[in-house]
GROMACS .gro file of C-alpha atoms in nm:
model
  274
    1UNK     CA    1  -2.677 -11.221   0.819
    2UNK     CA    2  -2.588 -11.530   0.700
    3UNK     CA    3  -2.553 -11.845   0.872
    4UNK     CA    4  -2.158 -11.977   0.951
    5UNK     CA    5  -2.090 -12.322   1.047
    6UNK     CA    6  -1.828 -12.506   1.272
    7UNK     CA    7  -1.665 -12.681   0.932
    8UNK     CA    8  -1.608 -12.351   0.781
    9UNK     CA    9  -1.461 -12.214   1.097
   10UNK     CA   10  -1.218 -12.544   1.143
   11UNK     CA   11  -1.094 -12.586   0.759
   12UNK     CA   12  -1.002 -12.202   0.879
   13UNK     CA   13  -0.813 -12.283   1.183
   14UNK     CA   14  -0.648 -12.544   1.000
   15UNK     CA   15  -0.523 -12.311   0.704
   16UNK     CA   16  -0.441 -12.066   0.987
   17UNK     CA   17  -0.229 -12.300   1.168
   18UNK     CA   18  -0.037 -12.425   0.843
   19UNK     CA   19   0.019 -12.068   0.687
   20UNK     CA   20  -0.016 -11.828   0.956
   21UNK     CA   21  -0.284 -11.638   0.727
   22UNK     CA   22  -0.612 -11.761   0.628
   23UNK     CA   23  -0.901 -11.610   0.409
   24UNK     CA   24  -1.262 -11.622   0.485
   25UNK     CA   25  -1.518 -11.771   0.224
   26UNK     CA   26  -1.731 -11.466   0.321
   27UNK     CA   27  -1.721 -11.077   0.300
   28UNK     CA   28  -1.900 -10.777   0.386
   29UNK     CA   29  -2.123 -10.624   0.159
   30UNK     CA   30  -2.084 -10.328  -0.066
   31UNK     CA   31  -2.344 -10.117   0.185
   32UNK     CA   32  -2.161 -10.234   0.460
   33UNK     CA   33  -1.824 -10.116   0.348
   34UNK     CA   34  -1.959  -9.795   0.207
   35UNK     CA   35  -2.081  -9.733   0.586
   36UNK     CA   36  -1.721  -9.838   0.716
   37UNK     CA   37  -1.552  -9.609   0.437
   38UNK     CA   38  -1.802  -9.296   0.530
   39UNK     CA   39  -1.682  -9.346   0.909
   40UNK     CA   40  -1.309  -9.343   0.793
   41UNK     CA   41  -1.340  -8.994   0.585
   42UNK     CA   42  -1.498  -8.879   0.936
   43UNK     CA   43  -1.202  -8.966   1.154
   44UNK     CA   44  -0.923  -8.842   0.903
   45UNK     CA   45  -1.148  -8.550   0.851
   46UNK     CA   46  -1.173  -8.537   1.249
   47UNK     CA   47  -0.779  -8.500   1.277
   48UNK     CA   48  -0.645  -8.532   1.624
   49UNK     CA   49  -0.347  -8.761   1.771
   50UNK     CA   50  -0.529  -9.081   1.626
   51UNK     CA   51  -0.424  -8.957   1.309
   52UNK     CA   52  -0.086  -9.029   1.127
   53UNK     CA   53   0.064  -8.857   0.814
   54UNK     CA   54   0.304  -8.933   0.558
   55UNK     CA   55   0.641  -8.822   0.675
   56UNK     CA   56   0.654  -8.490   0.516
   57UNK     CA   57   0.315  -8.483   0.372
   58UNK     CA   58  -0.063  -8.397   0.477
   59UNK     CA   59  -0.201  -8.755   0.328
   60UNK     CA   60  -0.280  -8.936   0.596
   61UNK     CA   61  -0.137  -9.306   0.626
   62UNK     CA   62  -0.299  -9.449   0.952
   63UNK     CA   63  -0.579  -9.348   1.184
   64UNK     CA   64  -0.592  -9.513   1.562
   65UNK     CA   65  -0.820  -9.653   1.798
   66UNK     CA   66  -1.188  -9.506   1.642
   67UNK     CA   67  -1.379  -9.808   1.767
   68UNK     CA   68  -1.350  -9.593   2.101
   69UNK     CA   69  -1.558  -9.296   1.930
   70UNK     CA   70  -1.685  -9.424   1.603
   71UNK     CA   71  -2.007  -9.585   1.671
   72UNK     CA   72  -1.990  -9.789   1.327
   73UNK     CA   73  -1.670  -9.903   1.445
   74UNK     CA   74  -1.740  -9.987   1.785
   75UNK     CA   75  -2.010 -10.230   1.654
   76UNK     CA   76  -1.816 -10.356   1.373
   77UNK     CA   77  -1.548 -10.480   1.648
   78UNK     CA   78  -1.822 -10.689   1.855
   79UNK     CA   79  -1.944 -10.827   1.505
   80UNK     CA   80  -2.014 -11.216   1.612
   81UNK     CA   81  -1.845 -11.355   1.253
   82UNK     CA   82  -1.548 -11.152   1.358
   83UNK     CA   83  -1.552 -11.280   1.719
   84UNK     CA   84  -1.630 -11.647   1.627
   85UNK     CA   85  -1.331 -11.586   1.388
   86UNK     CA   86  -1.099 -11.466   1.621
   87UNK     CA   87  -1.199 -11.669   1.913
   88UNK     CA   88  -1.144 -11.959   1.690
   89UNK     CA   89  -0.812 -11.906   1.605
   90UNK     CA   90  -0.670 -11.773   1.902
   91UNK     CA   91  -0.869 -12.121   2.115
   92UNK     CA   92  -0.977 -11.791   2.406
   93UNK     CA   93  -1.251 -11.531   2.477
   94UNK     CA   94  -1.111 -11.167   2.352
   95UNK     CA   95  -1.062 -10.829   2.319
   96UNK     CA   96  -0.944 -10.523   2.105
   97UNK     CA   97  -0.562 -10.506   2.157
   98UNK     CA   98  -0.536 -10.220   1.860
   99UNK     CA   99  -0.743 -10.087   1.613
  100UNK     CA  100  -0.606  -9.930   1.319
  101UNK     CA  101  -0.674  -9.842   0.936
  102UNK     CA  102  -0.356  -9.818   0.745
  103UNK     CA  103  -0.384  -9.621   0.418
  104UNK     CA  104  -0.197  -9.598   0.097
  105UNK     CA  105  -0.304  -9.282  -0.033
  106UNK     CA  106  -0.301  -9.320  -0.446
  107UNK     CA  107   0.027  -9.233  -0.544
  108UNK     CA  108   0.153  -9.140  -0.174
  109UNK     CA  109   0.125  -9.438   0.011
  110UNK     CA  110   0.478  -9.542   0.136
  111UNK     CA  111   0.596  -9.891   0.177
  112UNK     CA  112   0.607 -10.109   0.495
  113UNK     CA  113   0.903 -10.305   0.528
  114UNK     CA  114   0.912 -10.652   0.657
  115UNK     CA  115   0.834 -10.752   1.000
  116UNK     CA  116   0.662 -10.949   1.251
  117UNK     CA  117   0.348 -10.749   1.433
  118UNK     CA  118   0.502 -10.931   1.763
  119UNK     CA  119   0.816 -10.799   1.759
  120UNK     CA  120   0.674 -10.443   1.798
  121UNK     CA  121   0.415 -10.528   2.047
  122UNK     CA  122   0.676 -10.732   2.257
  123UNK     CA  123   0.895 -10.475   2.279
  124UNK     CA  124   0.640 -10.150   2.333
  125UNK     CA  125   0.413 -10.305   2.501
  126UNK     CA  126   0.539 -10.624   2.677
  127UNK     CA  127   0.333 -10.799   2.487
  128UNK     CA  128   0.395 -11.172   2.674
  129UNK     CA  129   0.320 -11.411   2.406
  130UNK     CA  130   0.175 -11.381   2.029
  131UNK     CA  131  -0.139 -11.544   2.166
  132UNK     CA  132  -0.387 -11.281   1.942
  133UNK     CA  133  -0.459 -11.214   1.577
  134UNK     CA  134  -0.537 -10.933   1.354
  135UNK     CA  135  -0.859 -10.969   1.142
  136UNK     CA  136  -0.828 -10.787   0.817
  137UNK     CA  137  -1.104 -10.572   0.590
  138UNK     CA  138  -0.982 -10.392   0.338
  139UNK     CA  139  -1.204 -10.073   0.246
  140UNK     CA  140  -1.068 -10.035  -0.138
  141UNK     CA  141  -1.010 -10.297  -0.402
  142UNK     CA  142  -0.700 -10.414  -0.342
  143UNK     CA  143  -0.469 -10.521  -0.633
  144UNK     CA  144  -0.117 -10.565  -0.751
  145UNK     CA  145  -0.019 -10.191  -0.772
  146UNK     CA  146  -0.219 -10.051  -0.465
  147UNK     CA  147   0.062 -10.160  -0.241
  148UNK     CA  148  -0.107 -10.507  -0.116
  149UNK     CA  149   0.047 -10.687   0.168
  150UNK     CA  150   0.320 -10.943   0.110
  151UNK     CA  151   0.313 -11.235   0.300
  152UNK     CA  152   0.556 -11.541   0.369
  153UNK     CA  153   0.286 -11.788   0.442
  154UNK     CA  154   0.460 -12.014   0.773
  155UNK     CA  155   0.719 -11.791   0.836
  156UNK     CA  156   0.509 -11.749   1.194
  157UNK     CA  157   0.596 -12.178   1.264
  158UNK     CA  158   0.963 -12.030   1.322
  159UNK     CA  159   0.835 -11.828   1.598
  160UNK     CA  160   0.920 -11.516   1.709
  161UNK     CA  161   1.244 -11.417   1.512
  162UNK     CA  162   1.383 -11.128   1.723
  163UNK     CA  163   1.328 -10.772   1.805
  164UNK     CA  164   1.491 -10.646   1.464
  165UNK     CA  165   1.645 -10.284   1.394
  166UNK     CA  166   1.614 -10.078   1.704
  167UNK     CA  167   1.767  -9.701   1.624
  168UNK     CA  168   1.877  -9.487   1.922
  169UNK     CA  169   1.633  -9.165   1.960
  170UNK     CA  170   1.285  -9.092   2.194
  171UNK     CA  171   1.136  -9.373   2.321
  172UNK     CA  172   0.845  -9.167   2.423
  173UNK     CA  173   0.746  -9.075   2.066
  174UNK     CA  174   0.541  -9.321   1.968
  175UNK     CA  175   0.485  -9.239   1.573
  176UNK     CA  176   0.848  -9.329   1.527
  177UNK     CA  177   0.724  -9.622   1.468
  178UNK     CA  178   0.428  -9.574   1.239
  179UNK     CA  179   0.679  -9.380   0.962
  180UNK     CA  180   0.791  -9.588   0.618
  181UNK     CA  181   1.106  -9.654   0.865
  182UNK     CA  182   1.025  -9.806   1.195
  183UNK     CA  183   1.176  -9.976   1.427
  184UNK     CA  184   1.155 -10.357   1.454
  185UNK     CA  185   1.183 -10.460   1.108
  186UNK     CA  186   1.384 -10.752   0.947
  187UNK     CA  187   1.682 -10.715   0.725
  188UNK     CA  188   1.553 -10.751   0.361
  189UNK     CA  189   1.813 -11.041   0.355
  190UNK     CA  190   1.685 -11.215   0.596
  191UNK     CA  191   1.363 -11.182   0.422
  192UNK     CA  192   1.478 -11.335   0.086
  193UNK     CA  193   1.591 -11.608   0.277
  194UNK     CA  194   1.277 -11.738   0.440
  195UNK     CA  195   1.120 -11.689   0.075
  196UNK     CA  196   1.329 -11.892  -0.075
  197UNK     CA  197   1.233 -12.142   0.232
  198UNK     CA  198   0.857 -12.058   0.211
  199UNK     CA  199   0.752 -11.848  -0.083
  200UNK     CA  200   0.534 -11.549  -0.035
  201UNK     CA  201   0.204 -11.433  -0.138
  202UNK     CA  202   0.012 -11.087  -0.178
  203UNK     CA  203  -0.330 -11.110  -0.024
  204UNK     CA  204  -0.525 -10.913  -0.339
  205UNK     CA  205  -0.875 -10.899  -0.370
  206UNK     CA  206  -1.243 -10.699  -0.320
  207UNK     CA  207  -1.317 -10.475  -0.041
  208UNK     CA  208  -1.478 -10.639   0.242
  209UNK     CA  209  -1.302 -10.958   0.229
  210UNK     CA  210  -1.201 -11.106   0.590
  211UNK     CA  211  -0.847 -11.228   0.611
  212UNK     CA  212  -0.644 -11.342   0.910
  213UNK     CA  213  -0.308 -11.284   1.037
  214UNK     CA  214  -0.081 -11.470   1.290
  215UNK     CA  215   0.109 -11.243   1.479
  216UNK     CA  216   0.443 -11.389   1.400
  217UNK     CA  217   0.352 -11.378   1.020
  218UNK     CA  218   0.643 -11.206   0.812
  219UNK     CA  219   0.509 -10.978   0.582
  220UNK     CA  220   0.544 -10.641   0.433
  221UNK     CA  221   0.393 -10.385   0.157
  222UNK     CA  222   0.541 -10.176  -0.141
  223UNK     CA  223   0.474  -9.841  -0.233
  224UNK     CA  224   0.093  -9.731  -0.393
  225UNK     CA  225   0.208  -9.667  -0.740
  226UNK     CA  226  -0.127  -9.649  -0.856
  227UNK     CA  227  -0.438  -9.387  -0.889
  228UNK     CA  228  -0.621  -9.614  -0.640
  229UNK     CA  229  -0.614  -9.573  -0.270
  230UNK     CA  230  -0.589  -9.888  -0.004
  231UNK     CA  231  -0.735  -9.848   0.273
  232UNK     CA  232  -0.685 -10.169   0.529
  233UNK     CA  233  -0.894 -10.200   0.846
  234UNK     CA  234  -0.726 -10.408   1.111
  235UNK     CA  235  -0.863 -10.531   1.435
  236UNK     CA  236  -0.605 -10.711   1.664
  237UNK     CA  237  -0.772 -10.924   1.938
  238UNK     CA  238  -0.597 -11.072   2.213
  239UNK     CA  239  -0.648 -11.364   2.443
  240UNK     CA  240  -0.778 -11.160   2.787
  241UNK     CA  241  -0.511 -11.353   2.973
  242UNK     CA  242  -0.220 -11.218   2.785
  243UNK     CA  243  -0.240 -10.854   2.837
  244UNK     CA  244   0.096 -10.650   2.810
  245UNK     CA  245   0.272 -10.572   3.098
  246UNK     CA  246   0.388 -10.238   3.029
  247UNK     CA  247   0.154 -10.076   2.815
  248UNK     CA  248   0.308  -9.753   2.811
  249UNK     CA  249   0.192  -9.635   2.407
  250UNK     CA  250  -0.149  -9.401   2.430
  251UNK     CA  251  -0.465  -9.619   2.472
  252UNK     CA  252  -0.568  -9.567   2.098
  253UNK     CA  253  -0.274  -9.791   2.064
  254UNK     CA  254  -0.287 -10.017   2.307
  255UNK     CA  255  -0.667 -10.124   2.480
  256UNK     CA  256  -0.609 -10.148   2.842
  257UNK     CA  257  -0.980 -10.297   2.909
  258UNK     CA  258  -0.896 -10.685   2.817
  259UNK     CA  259  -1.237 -10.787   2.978
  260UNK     CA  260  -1.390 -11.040   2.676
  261UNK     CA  261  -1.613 -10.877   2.431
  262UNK     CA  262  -1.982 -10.974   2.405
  263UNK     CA  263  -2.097 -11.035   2.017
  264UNK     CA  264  -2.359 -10.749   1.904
  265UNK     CA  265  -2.557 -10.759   1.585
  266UNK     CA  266  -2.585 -10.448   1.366
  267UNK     CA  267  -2.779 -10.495   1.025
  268UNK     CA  268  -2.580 -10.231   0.849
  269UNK     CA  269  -2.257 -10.524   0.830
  270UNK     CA  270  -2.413 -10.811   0.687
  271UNK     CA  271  -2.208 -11.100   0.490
  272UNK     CA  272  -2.227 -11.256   0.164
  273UNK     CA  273  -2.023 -11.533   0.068
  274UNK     CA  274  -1.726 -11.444  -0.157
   0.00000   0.00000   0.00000
């Protein structure tokens, strides 16, 4: 394991704070992610509620919650980079909000249109403020055509920007939401507009980088056009004061134990710098 420092971890808070998305000068290692990919063909292979498919389809777009029975996972959560990280930006001790790895199958994967993370987790979960962040690992090479997210880097210093498209149906049914056409999302318009105010960016790049995302960060992702899957690991920790107030979704959604989480070392995820 190498050694971090407290300059490293401010220049990152600093980024954060100005963009809303910030990338870490280190990375796991190809062992470590090989371990991390191994563990995800045992939960899709697994099956069970967790598990999400492409509307219409058997490839499998997002698996839920497997740091509750994936040992590799539940280690890889308590990782002390990724808690120093996230404890950093956030300024308070925390804990898993959601776990999640979205996938673009090759070929299959469908887009994600834009949106704000806290505009879903407002409105399923009561959410109370966006004081968390998602820390990002991405388990394939992830280029140009693999359906990379799109970011509009301080789009989050306008705040939250409202609940988007809500469509009338089951509120109960959870998955609605994890489809190529959820709920919550931002007119497209509306998205060309902040661009033109802010730009955007794609966050490319190897597996096992470590990138950070505010949740009031607009972004997005295209189709996988390409022979090459993406597969993004996402762990969203929250401040253990701001728990949601009606966490109604299934706990593989939404992690109702917000006591703070206690780093643990595991030599199978060390770091290298990028």
């Amino acid at each position: 394991m190498i050694e971090t420092d407290d300059g490293h971890l401010a220049e990152l808070i600093a980024e954060y704070e100005e963009n809303g998305w910030c990338r870490s000068p280190f990375r796991f290692t190809d062992p470590a992610v090989n371990v991390l990919r191994g563990s995800l063909d045992a939960v899709c292979r697994r099956g069970g509620p967790e598990v999400v498919h492409e509307k219409g389809s058997t490839a499998v777009r997002a698996v839920h919650g497997c740091h509750e029975f994936e040992e590799a996972y539940a280690m890889l959560v308590r990782h002390p980079y990724l808690l120093a990280l996230a404890e950093a930006l956030t300024g308070t001790p925390v804990y898993v909000y959601q776990f999640k790895v979205n996938l673009k199958q090759a070929r299959e994967g469908q887009a994600w249109p834009w949106h704000q993370d806290f505009a879903f987790w407002n409105a399923e979960d009561g959410l109370p403020t966006p004081a968390a962040v998602t820390l990002a690992v991405p388990l394939d090479d992830v280029h140009e055509n693999n359906g990379p997210l799109n970011l509009i880097p301080g789009s989050h210093r306008l705040g939250y920007l409202g609940p988007g498209k809500v469509t009338p149906g089951d509120r109960s049914d959870w998955r609605r939401n994890f489809d190529a056409d959820p709920e919550h999302t931002m007119e497209a318009d509306r998205a060309r507009e902040l661009i033109d105010s802010f730009g955007s960016t794609r966050a490319t790049g190897r597996a096992g980088t470590i990138q950070a995302f505010h949740p009031n960060i607009v972004h997005s992702s295209s189709d996988n056009a390409s022979p090459d899957r993406r597969a993004l690991l996402m762990v969203s920790y929250n401040s253990v004061d701001n728990a949601p107030l009606h966490p109604t979704r299934p706990e593989f959604l939404v992690g109702r134990n917000t006591d703070q989480l206690k780093p643990r070392c595991d030599e199978r995820f060390p770091l290298e710098a990028v």
